[in-house]
Amino acid sequence: GFFHSYAVEVDIKDASNATCLYADWMMRFLITYESNNGDYKTTTLNLSSSVTHNGSVCGNDTQAALVAVQFGEGHSWSINITKTNETYQGDFITLTYNTNDTAVFPDAKRKGPVTVLVKDPSPPVQLNTVFVCHNSYFIEADNVTQIFWNVTVQAFVQNGTVSKKESRCPADTPTSAPTVAPTVANVTTASTTTLSPAPTTVPKPVENPDTGNYSLKSGNKTCFLATVGLQLNVSQDKPLLININPKTTIADGACGNTTATLKLNDGNSTLIGF
């Protein structure tokens, strides 16, 4: 599903009131939690319309930069960014969600803040270069899937001006279209030249998806098992069929007393939850 979320823009100034760190992005979180009756449920935590960025700092050669935001009923997210001689790179991402927020966690068994710490997988970025990622990418840890898109970040901004030089994420890298050789019509040498009719283009049918075996364990016992081939039929401007490749799909989730949640992430911005 697609969920409504707000964009975040953070423009941190140094002592001379010049921009030293700029970030503009969108994100949301899929969180699996235990309910009062022992079931596990997955909920969506979106950014609210009111976001603060208390505690954000510029950073320098010896201190990491920090982007910190607070939103909703006691939720917060931050990333610290370190600098080398020529590059900067995200270090750790910290998410704290508050299960006392009954609008998001209406029947959570565990009450209060829960903190998830995960290493940022993004590659280093050259200094005086802005990191850009329009397409969605995912980070998963501790029953939380963090989803980011429309990301623009530059740490350790030089001379107070955000760079126009971009470093794009792998998700934004276009795939090369296959080269199709031109069709040459047959020509007969006679009193007249005859061209054969152009072949009718027949759409290539989408193959059936490969069958995958997906399982979850509770302790050393398998609690969820699915053997299934998955194909998505997405109706946008025109129908789009997407096969889920079990060789590149990661299964995650949790089992409860009466319900279980299976999350499948194929690494290509496709996330499916059962």
PDB file of C-alpha atoms in Angstrom:
ATOM      1  CA  GLY A   1       0.000   0.000   0.000  1.00  0.00           C
ATOM      2  CA  PHE A   2       0.943   3.618  -0.323  1.00  0.00           C
ATOM      3  CA  PHE A   3       0.734   5.811   2.752  1.00  0.00           C
ATOM      4  CA  HIS A   4       0.649   9.563   3.213  1.00  0.00           C
ATOM      5  CA  SER A   5       3.827  10.984   4.698  1.00  0.00           C
ATOM      6  CA  TYR A   6       5.304  14.443   5.005  1.00  0.00           C
ATOM      7  CA  ALA A   7       8.665  15.652   3.727  1.00  0.00           C
ATOM      8  CA  VAL A   8      11.345  16.777   6.160  1.00  0.00           C
ATOM      9  CA  GLU A   9      13.709  19.662   5.433  1.00  0.00           C
ATOM     10  CA  VAL A  10      16.589  20.423   7.780  1.00  0.00           C
ATOM     11  CA  ASP A  11      18.881  23.387   7.128  1.00  0.00           C
ATOM     12  CA  ILE A  12      21.483  23.691   9.896  1.00  0.00           C
ATOM     13  CA  LYS A  13      23.436  26.951  10.226  1.00  0.00           C
ATOM     14  CA  ASP A  14      26.877  27.500  11.740  1.00  0.00           C
ATOM     15  CA  ALA A  15      27.957  30.364  14.006  1.00  0.00           C
ATOM     16  CA  SER A  16      28.161  32.730  11.025  1.00  0.00           C
ATOM     17  CA  ASN A  17      24.597  31.801   9.959  1.00  0.00           C
ATOM     18  CA  ALA A  18      25.844  29.909   6.888  1.00  0.00           C
ATOM     19  CA  THR A  19      24.396  26.518   5.933  1.00  0.00           C
ATOM     20  CA  CYS A  20      26.671  23.725   7.128  1.00  0.00           C
ATOM     21  CA  LEU A  21      24.312  20.747   6.750  1.00  0.00           C
ATOM     22  CA  TYR A  22      21.281  20.385   4.484  1.00  0.00           C
ATOM     23  CA  ALA A  23      18.833  17.484   4.253  1.00  0.00           C
ATOM     24  CA  ASP A  24      15.464  17.075   2.552  1.00  0.00           C
ATOM     25  CA  TRP A  25      13.809  13.663   2.440  1.00  0.00           C
ATOM     26  CA  MET A  26      10.717  11.519   2.986  1.00  0.00           C
ATOM     27  CA  MET A  27      10.471   8.397   5.110  1.00  0.00           C
ATOM     28  CA  ARG A  28       8.064   6.052   6.836  1.00  0.00           C
ATOM     29  CA  PHE A  29       8.392   2.970   9.004  1.00  0.00           C
ATOM     30  CA  LEU A  30       6.757  -0.471   9.030  1.00  0.00           C
ATOM     31  CA  ILE A  31       6.892  -1.794  12.600  1.00  0.00           C
ATOM     32  CA  THR A  32       5.910  -5.254  13.833  1.00  0.00           C
ATOM     33  CA  TYR A  33       4.833  -5.286  17.485  1.00  0.00           C
ATOM     34  CA  GLU A  34       3.185  -7.661  19.942  1.00  0.00           C
ATOM     35  CA  SER A  35      -0.407  -6.926  20.904  1.00  0.00           C
ATOM     36  CA  ASN A  36      -2.055  -7.507  24.280  1.00  0.00           C
ATOM     37  CA  ASN A  37      -3.420 -10.899  23.224  1.00  0.00           C
ATOM     38  CA  GLY A  38      -0.029 -12.194  22.023  1.00  0.00           C
ATOM     39  CA  ASP A  39      -0.571 -11.611  18.305  1.00  0.00           C
ATOM     40  CA  TYR A  40       2.002  -9.793  16.202  1.00  0.00           C
ATOM     41  CA  LYS A  41       0.768  -6.902  14.090  1.00  0.00           C
ATOM     42  CA  THR A  42       2.466  -4.642  11.567  1.00  0.00           C
ATOM     43  CA  THR A  43       1.683  -0.937  11.675  1.00  0.00           C
ATOM     44  CA  THR A  44       2.826   2.068   9.657  1.00  0.00           C
ATOM     45  CA  LEU A  45       4.460   5.031  11.367  1.00  0.00           C
ATOM     46  CA  ASN A  46       4.429   8.157   9.197  1.00  0.00           C
ATOM     47  CA  LEU A  47       5.926  11.563   9.788  1.00  0.00           C
ATOM     48  CA  SER A  48       3.476  14.131  11.100  1.00  0.00           C
ATOM     49  CA  SER A  49       2.952  17.608   9.667  1.00  0.00           C
ATOM     50  CA  SER A  50       4.915  19.080  12.588  1.00  0.00           C
ATOM     51  CA  VAL A  51       8.561  17.984  12.772  1.00  0.00           C
ATOM     52  CA  THR A  52      11.311  19.532  14.895  1.00  0.00           C
ATOM     53  CA  HIS A  53      15.063  19.050  14.521  1.00  0.00           C
ATOM     54  CA  ASN A  54      16.376  19.798  17.995  1.00  0.00           C
ATOM     55  CA  GLY A  55      19.900  18.553  18.627  1.00  0.00           C
ATOM     56  CA  SER A  56      21.098  18.639  15.016  1.00  0.00           C
ATOM     57  CA  VAL A  57      24.719  19.792  14.722  1.00  0.00           C
ATOM     58  CA  CYS A  58      27.068  20.771  11.886  1.00  0.00           C
ATOM     59  CA  GLY A  59      30.028  18.589  12.797  1.00  0.00           C
ATOM     60  CA  ASN A  60      33.676  19.189  11.949  1.00  0.00           C
ATOM     61  CA  ASP A  61      36.929  17.303  11.388  1.00  0.00           C
ATOM     62  CA  THR A  62      36.776  15.733  14.854  1.00  0.00           C
ATOM     63  CA  GLN A  63      33.020  15.681  15.614  1.00  0.00           C
ATOM     64  CA  ALA A  64      30.337  13.871  13.634  1.00  0.00           C
ATOM     65  CA  ALA A  65      27.478  15.824  12.123  1.00  0.00           C
ATOM     66  CA  LEU A  66      24.016  14.890  13.392  1.00  0.00           C
ATOM     67  CA  VAL A  67      20.589  15.138  11.771  1.00  0.00           C
ATOM     68  CA  ALA A  68      17.959  14.629  14.473  1.00  0.00           C
ATOM     69  CA  VAL A  69      14.187  14.977  14.062  1.00  0.00           C
ATOM     70  CA  GLN A  70      11.275  14.570  16.457  1.00  0.00           C
ATOM     71  CA  PHE A  71       7.676  13.957  15.381  1.00  0.00           C
ATOM     72  CA  GLY A  72       4.279  12.710  16.499  1.00  0.00           C
ATOM     73  CA  GLU A  73       3.664  11.359  20.000  1.00  0.00           C
ATOM     74  CA  GLY A  74       7.219  10.873  21.257  1.00  0.00           C
ATOM     75  CA  HIS A  75       8.895   9.478  18.121  1.00  0.00           C
ATOM     76  CA  SER A  76      12.373  10.493  16.962  1.00  0.00           C
ATOM     77  CA  TRP A  77      14.906   9.618  14.251  1.00  0.00           C
ATOM     78  CA  SER A  78      18.543  10.579  13.789  1.00  0.00           C
ATOM     79  CA  ILE A  79      21.644   9.824  11.746  1.00  0.00           C
ATOM     80  CA  ASN A  80      25.217  10.758  12.574  1.00  0.00           C
ATOM     81  CA  ILE A  81      27.538  11.515   9.653  1.00  0.00           C
ATOM     82  CA  THR A  82      31.318  11.256   9.836  1.00  0.00           C
ATOM     83  CA  LYS A  83      33.937  13.015   7.734  1.00  0.00           C
ATOM     84  CA  THR A  84      37.273  11.874   6.322  1.00  0.00           C
ATOM     85  CA  ASN A  85      39.778  13.914   4.356  1.00  0.00           C
ATOM     86  CA  GLU A  86      37.800  13.607   1.123  1.00  0.00           C
ATOM     87  CA  THR A  87      34.397  12.035   1.892  1.00  0.00           C
ATOM     88  CA  TYR A  88      31.491  11.984   4.303  1.00  0.00           C
ATOM     89  CA  GLN A  89      29.311   8.979   5.170  1.00  0.00           C
ATOM     90  CA  GLY A  90      26.333   8.086   7.323  1.00  0.00           C
ATOM     91  CA  ASP A  91      27.359   6.052  10.358  1.00  0.00           C
ATOM     92  CA  PHE A  92      24.448   4.913  12.545  1.00  0.00           C
ATOM     93  CA  ILE A  93      20.702   5.502  12.226  1.00  0.00           C
ATOM     94  CA  THR A  94      18.695   5.606  15.451  1.00  0.00           C
ATOM     95  CA  LEU A  95      14.894   5.287  15.499  1.00  0.00           C
ATOM     96  CA  THR A  96      12.926   5.614  18.722  1.00  0.00           C
ATOM     97  CA  TYR A  97       9.205   4.873  18.465  1.00  0.00           C
ATOM     98  CA  ASN A  98       6.782   5.234  21.345  1.00  0.00           C
ATOM     99  CA  THR A  99       4.185   2.475  21.750  1.00  0.00           C
ATOM    100  CA  ASN A 100       2.200   4.783  24.042  1.00  0.00           C
ATOM    101  CA  ASP A 101       1.003   6.402  20.799  1.00  0.00           C
ATOM    102  CA  THR A 102      -2.347   4.582  20.680  1.00  0.00           C
ATOM    103  CA  ALA A 103      -3.179   5.904  17.217  1.00  0.00           C
ATOM    104  CA  VAL A 104      -0.275   3.886  15.782  1.00  0.00           C
ATOM    105  CA  PHE A 105      -0.033   1.106  18.397  1.00  0.00           C
ATOM    106  CA  PRO A 106      -3.638   0.774  19.669  1.00  0.00           C
ATOM    107  CA  ASP A 107      -3.111  -2.460  21.603  1.00  0.00           C
ATOM    108  CA  ALA A 108       0.639  -2.758  22.187  1.00  0.00           C
ATOM    109  CA  LYS A 109       1.622  -5.107  24.989  1.00  0.00           C
ATOM    110  CA  ARG A 110       4.898  -3.275  25.629  1.00  0.00           C
ATOM    111  CA  LYS A 111       4.423   0.364  26.567  1.00  0.00           C
ATOM    112  CA  GLY A 112       6.919   3.177  26.196  1.00  0.00           C
ATOM    113  CA  PRO A 113       9.811   4.092  23.883  1.00  0.00           C
ATOM    114  CA  VAL A 114      11.623   1.411  21.851  1.00  0.00           C
ATOM    115  CA  THR A 115      14.991   2.246  20.240  1.00  0.00           C
ATOM    116  CA  VAL A 116      16.363   0.568  17.100  1.00  0.00           C
ATOM    117  CA  LEU A 117      19.988   1.159  16.044  1.00  0.00           C
ATOM    118  CA  VAL A 118      21.172   0.194  12.556  1.00  0.00           C
ATOM    119  CA  LYS A 119      24.262   0.829  10.451  1.00  0.00           C
ATOM    120  CA  ASP A 120      23.682   3.111   7.456  1.00  0.00           C
ATOM    121  CA  PRO A 121      24.465   1.049   4.317  1.00  0.00           C
ATOM    122  CA  SER A 122      24.916   4.076   2.025  1.00  0.00           C
ATOM    123  CA  PRO A 123      28.365   4.442   0.389  1.00  0.00           C
ATOM    124  CA  PRO A 124      30.739   7.357   1.078  1.00  0.00           C
ATOM    125  CA  VAL A 125      30.088  10.624  -0.766  1.00  0.00           C
ATOM    126  CA  GLN A 126      32.757  13.036  -1.949  1.00  0.00           C
ATOM    127  CA  LEU A 127      32.938  16.335  -0.065  1.00  0.00           C
ATOM    128  CA  ASN A 128      31.243  19.263  -1.816  1.00  0.00           C
ATOM    129  CA  THR A 129      28.825  16.749  -3.384  1.00  0.00           C
ATOM    130  CA  VAL A 130      25.145  16.283  -2.566  1.00  0.00           C
ATOM    131  CA  PHE A 131      23.728  12.761  -2.143  1.00  0.00           C
ATOM    132  CA  VAL A 132      20.469  12.279  -4.075  1.00  0.00           C
ATOM    133  CA  CYS A 133      18.111   9.286  -4.152  1.00  0.00           C
ATOM    134  CA  HIS A 134      14.644   9.705  -5.672  1.00  0.00           C
ATOM    135  CA  ASN A 135      13.648   6.034  -5.677  1.00  0.00           C
ATOM    136  CA  SER A 136      12.732   4.124  -2.525  1.00  0.00           C
ATOM    137  CA  TYR A 137      15.260   2.114  -0.586  1.00  0.00           C
ATOM    138  CA  PHE A 138      14.846   0.028   2.566  1.00  0.00           C
ATOM    139  CA  ILE A 139      16.761  -0.628   5.779  1.00  0.00           C
ATOM    140  CA  GLU A 140      15.538  -3.499   7.972  1.00  0.00           C
ATOM    141  CA  ALA A 141      16.434  -4.342  11.581  1.00  0.00           C
ATOM    142  CA  ASP A 142      14.676  -5.522  14.748  1.00  0.00           C
ATOM    143  CA  ASN A 143      11.155  -5.891  13.267  1.00  0.00           C
ATOM    144  CA  VAL A 144      11.354  -2.408  11.707  1.00  0.00           C
ATOM    145  CA  THR A 145      11.556  -1.576   8.001  1.00  0.00           C
ATOM    146  CA  GLN A 146      12.681   1.991   7.343  1.00  0.00           C
ATOM    147  CA  ILE A 147      11.697   3.298   3.902  1.00  0.00           C
ATOM    148  CA  PHE A 148      13.303   6.399   2.380  1.00  0.00           C
ATOM    149  CA  TRP A 149      12.695   8.266  -0.877  1.00  0.00           C
ATOM    150  CA  ASN A 150      13.193  11.717  -2.439  1.00  0.00           C
ATOM    151  CA  VAL A 151      16.405  12.076  -0.436  1.00  0.00           C
ATOM    152  CA  THR A 152      18.763  15.059  -0.802  1.00  0.00           C
ATOM    153  CA  VAL A 153      21.590  15.346   1.743  1.00  0.00           C
ATOM    154  CA  GLN A 154      24.852  17.228   1.991  1.00  0.00           C
ATOM    155  CA  ALA A 155      26.914  17.284   5.166  1.00  0.00           C
ATOM    156  CA  PHE A 156      29.895  19.548   5.825  1.00  0.00           C
ATOM    157  CA  VAL A 157      28.653  22.115   3.291  1.00  0.00           C
ATOM    158  CA  GLN A 158      31.432  24.400   2.099  1.00  0.00           C
ATOM    159  CA  ASN A 159      31.045  28.191   1.949  1.00  0.00           C
ATOM    160  CA  GLY A 160      27.389  27.918   3.004  1.00  0.00           C
ATOM    161  CA  THR A 161      26.208  26.825  -0.454  1.00  0.00           C
ATOM    162  CA  VAL A 162      24.692  23.420  -1.221  1.00  0.00           C
ATOM    163  CA  SER A 163      26.588  21.859  -4.124  1.00  0.00           C
ATOM    164  CA  LYS A 164      25.069  21.274  -7.562  1.00  0.00           C
ATOM    165  CA  LYS A 165      27.274  18.210  -8.056  1.00  0.00           C
ATOM    166  CA  GLU A 166      25.272  15.048  -7.335  1.00  0.00           C
ATOM    167  CA  SER A 167      26.091  11.531  -6.220  1.00  0.00           C
ATOM    168  CA  ARG A 168      23.161   9.233  -7.088  1.00  0.00           C
ATOM    169  CA  CYS A 169      22.159   6.134  -5.155  1.00  0.00           C
ATOM    170  CA  PRO A 170      22.155   2.697  -6.864  1.00  0.00           C
ATOM    171  CA  ALA A 171      18.321   2.690  -6.900  1.00  0.00           C
ATOM    172  CA  ASP A 172      18.374   5.708  -9.238  1.00  0.00           C
ATOM    173  CA  THR A 173      20.776   4.128 -11.730  1.00  0.00           C
ATOM    174  CA  PRO A 174      18.882   3.551 -14.990  1.00  0.00           C
ATOM    175  CA  THR A 175      19.005   0.171 -16.635  1.00  0.00           C
ATOM    176  CA  SER A 176      20.191   0.072 -20.232  1.00  0.00           C
ATOM    177  CA  ALA A 177      17.553  -0.697 -22.818  1.00  0.00           C
ATOM    178  CA  PRO A 178      18.383  -3.717 -24.986  1.00  0.00           C
ATOM    179  CA  THR A 179      19.727  -2.935 -28.434  1.00  0.00           C
ATOM    180  CA  VAL A 180      17.329  -4.140 -31.140  1.00  0.00           C
ATOM    181  CA  ALA A 181      18.747  -4.651 -34.611  1.00  0.00           C
ATOM    182  CA  PRO A 182      16.684  -2.998 -37.399  1.00  0.00           C
ATOM    183  CA  THR A 183      14.502  -5.282 -39.489  1.00  0.00           C
ATOM    184  CA  VAL A 184      15.619  -5.493 -43.112  1.00  0.00           C
ATOM    185  CA  ALA A 185      12.822  -6.257 -45.572  1.00  0.00           C
ATOM    186  CA  ASN A 186      13.377  -8.925 -48.210  1.00  0.00           C
ATOM    187  CA  VAL A 187      13.882  -7.576 -51.724  1.00  0.00           C
ATOM    188  CA  THR A 188      13.268  -9.617 -54.938  1.00  0.00           C
ATOM    189  CA  THR A 189      15.155  -8.640 -58.092  1.00  0.00           C
ATOM    190  CA  ALA A 190      12.546  -8.682 -60.845  1.00  0.00           C
ATOM    191  CA  SER A 191      10.957  -6.223 -63.177  1.00  0.00           C
ATOM    192  CA  THR A 192       9.447  -4.714 -60.045  1.00  0.00           C
ATOM    193  CA  THR A 193      10.852  -4.549 -56.510  1.00  0.00           C
ATOM    194  CA  THR A 194       8.640  -6.165 -53.900  1.00  0.00           C
ATOM    195  CA  LEU A 195       8.969  -5.602 -50.165  1.00  0.00           C
ATOM    196  CA  SER A 196       7.718  -8.246 -47.774  1.00  0.00           C
ATOM    197  CA  PRO A 197       5.126  -6.986 -45.301  1.00  0.00           C
ATOM    198  CA  ALA A 198       6.459  -5.830 -41.952  1.00  0.00           C
ATOM    199  CA  PRO A 199       6.151  -8.519 -39.290  1.00  0.00           C
ATOM    200  CA  THR A 200       3.426  -8.080 -36.740  1.00  0.00           C
ATOM    201  CA  THR A 201       4.864  -7.319 -33.302  1.00  0.00           C
ATOM    202  CA  VAL A 202       3.509  -9.753 -30.773  1.00  0.00           C
ATOM    203  CA  PRO A 203       3.882  -8.708 -27.100  1.00  0.00           C
ATOM    204  CA  LYS A 204       6.117 -11.075 -25.231  1.00  0.00           C
ATOM    205  CA  PRO A 205       4.053 -12.788 -22.540  1.00  0.00           C
ATOM    206  CA  VAL A 206       5.258 -12.435 -18.974  1.00  0.00           C
ATOM    207  CA  GLU A 207       6.551 -15.750 -17.726  1.00  0.00           C
ATOM    208  CA  ASN A 208       5.120 -17.371 -14.655  1.00  0.00           C
ATOM    209  CA  PRO A 209       6.996 -16.402 -11.473  1.00  0.00           C
ATOM    210  CA  ASP A 210       9.468 -18.836  -9.947  1.00  0.00           C
ATOM    211  CA  THR A 211       8.289 -20.638  -6.840  1.00  0.00           C
ATOM    212  CA  GLY A 212       9.975 -19.550  -3.636  1.00  0.00           C
ATOM    213  CA  ASN A 213      10.184 -21.204  -0.230  1.00  0.00           C
ATOM    214  CA  TYR A 214       9.819 -18.650   2.566  1.00  0.00           C
ATOM    215  CA  SER A 215       9.899 -19.524   6.250  1.00  0.00           C
ATOM    216  CA  LEU A 216      10.133 -17.947   9.695  1.00  0.00           C
ATOM    217  CA  LYS A 217      11.482 -19.487  12.875  1.00  0.00           C
ATOM    218  CA  SER A 218      10.457 -19.041  16.481  1.00  0.00           C
ATOM    219  CA  GLY A 219      13.483 -20.211  18.407  1.00  0.00           C
ATOM    220  CA  ASN A 220      14.655 -23.339  16.586  1.00  0.00           C
ATOM    221  CA  LYS A 221      11.201 -24.254  15.256  1.00  0.00           C
ATOM    222  CA  THR A 222       9.646 -23.201  11.963  1.00  0.00           C
ATOM    223  CA  CYS A 223       6.445 -21.271  12.718  1.00  0.00           C
ATOM    224  CA  PHE A 224       5.579 -19.963   9.240  1.00  0.00           C
ATOM    225  CA  LEU A 225       6.101 -21.710   5.905  1.00  0.00           C
ATOM    226  CA  ALA A 226       5.034 -20.464   2.484  1.00  0.00           C
ATOM    227  CA  THR A 227       5.808 -22.121  -0.844  1.00  0.00           C
ATOM    228  CA  VAL A 228       4.485 -19.768  -3.487  1.00  0.00           C
ATOM    229  CA  GLY A 229       5.167 -18.001  -6.772  1.00  0.00           C
ATOM    230  CA  LEU A 230       4.278 -14.302  -6.630  1.00  0.00           C
ATOM    231  CA  GLN A 231       3.349 -11.934  -9.427  1.00  0.00           C
ATOM    232  CA  LEU A 232       2.073  -8.379  -8.893  1.00  0.00           C
ATOM    233  CA  ASN A 233      -0.367  -6.796 -11.329  1.00  0.00           C
ATOM    234  CA  VAL A 234      -0.078  -3.039 -10.794  1.00  0.00           C
ATOM    235  CA  SER A 235      -2.700  -0.863 -12.484  1.00  0.00           C
ATOM    236  CA  GLN A 236      -1.245   2.581 -13.152  1.00  0.00           C
ATOM    237  CA  ASP A 237      -1.282   4.395 -16.510  1.00  0.00           C
ATOM    238  CA  LYS A 238      -1.002   0.936 -18.055  1.00  0.00           C
ATOM    239  CA  PRO A 239      -0.923  -2.545 -16.508  1.00  0.00           C
ATOM    240  CA  LEU A 240       2.447  -3.599 -15.132  1.00  0.00           C
ATOM    241  CA  LEU A 241       3.317  -7.174 -14.205  1.00  0.00           C
ATOM    242  CA  ILE A 242       6.139  -7.775 -11.733  1.00  0.00           C
ATOM    243  CA  ASN A 243       7.493 -11.203 -10.861  1.00  0.00           C
ATOM    244  CA  ILE A 244       9.005 -11.600  -7.396  1.00  0.00           C
ATOM    245  CA  ASN A 245      12.362 -13.370  -7.689  1.00  0.00           C
ATOM    246  CA  PRO A 246      12.839 -15.773  -4.752  1.00  0.00           C
ATOM    247  CA  LYS A 247      16.624 -15.786  -5.320  1.00  0.00           C
ATOM    248  CA  THR A 248      16.875 -12.109  -4.389  1.00  0.00           C
ATOM    249  CA  THR A 249      13.959 -11.871  -1.934  1.00  0.00           C
ATOM    250  CA  ILE A 250      14.508 -11.702   1.823  1.00  0.00           C
ATOM    251  CA  ALA A 251      11.876 -13.030   4.233  1.00  0.00           C
ATOM    252  CA  ASP A 252      11.324 -11.433   7.633  1.00  0.00           C
ATOM    253  CA  GLY A 253       8.501 -11.182  10.154  1.00  0.00           C
ATOM    254  CA  ALA A 254       7.268 -12.655  13.407  1.00  0.00           C
ATOM    255  CA  CYS A 255       4.921 -15.332  14.791  1.00  0.00           C
ATOM    256  CA  GLY A 256       2.343 -14.840  17.532  1.00  0.00           C
ATOM    257  CA  ASN A 257      -0.084 -17.123  19.332  1.00  0.00           C
ATOM    258  CA  THR A 258      -2.897 -16.656  16.814  1.00  0.00           C
ATOM    259  CA  THR A 259      -1.402 -14.568  13.991  1.00  0.00           C
ATOM    260  CA  ALA A 260       1.857 -14.370  12.057  1.00  0.00           C
ATOM    261  CA  THR A 261       3.376 -11.709   9.808  1.00  0.00           C
ATOM    262  CA  LEU A 262       5.563 -12.460   6.775  1.00  0.00           C
ATOM    263  CA  LYS A 263       7.413  -9.602   5.043  1.00  0.00           C
ATOM    264  CA  LEU A 264       9.087 -10.125   1.667  1.00  0.00           C
ATOM    265  CA  ASN A 265      11.599  -7.585   0.330  1.00  0.00           C
ATOM    266  CA  ASP A 266      12.975  -8.218  -3.164  1.00  0.00           C
ATOM    267  CA  GLY A 267      15.572  -5.433  -2.962  1.00  0.00           C
ATOM    268  CA  ASN A 268      13.958  -3.482  -5.816  1.00  0.00           C
ATOM    269  CA  SER A 269      11.655  -1.190  -3.842  1.00  0.00           C
ATOM    270  CA  THR A 270       8.990  -3.923  -3.659  1.00  0.00           C
ATOM    271  CA  LEU A 271       7.838  -4.830  -0.150  1.00  0.00           C
ATOM    272  CA  ILE A 272       4.973  -7.275   0.435  1.00  0.00           C
ATOM    273  CA  GLY A 273       3.434  -8.085   3.802  1.00  0.00           C
ATOM    274  CA  PHE A 274       1.172 -11.025   4.692  1.00  0.00           C
TER     275      PHE A 274
END
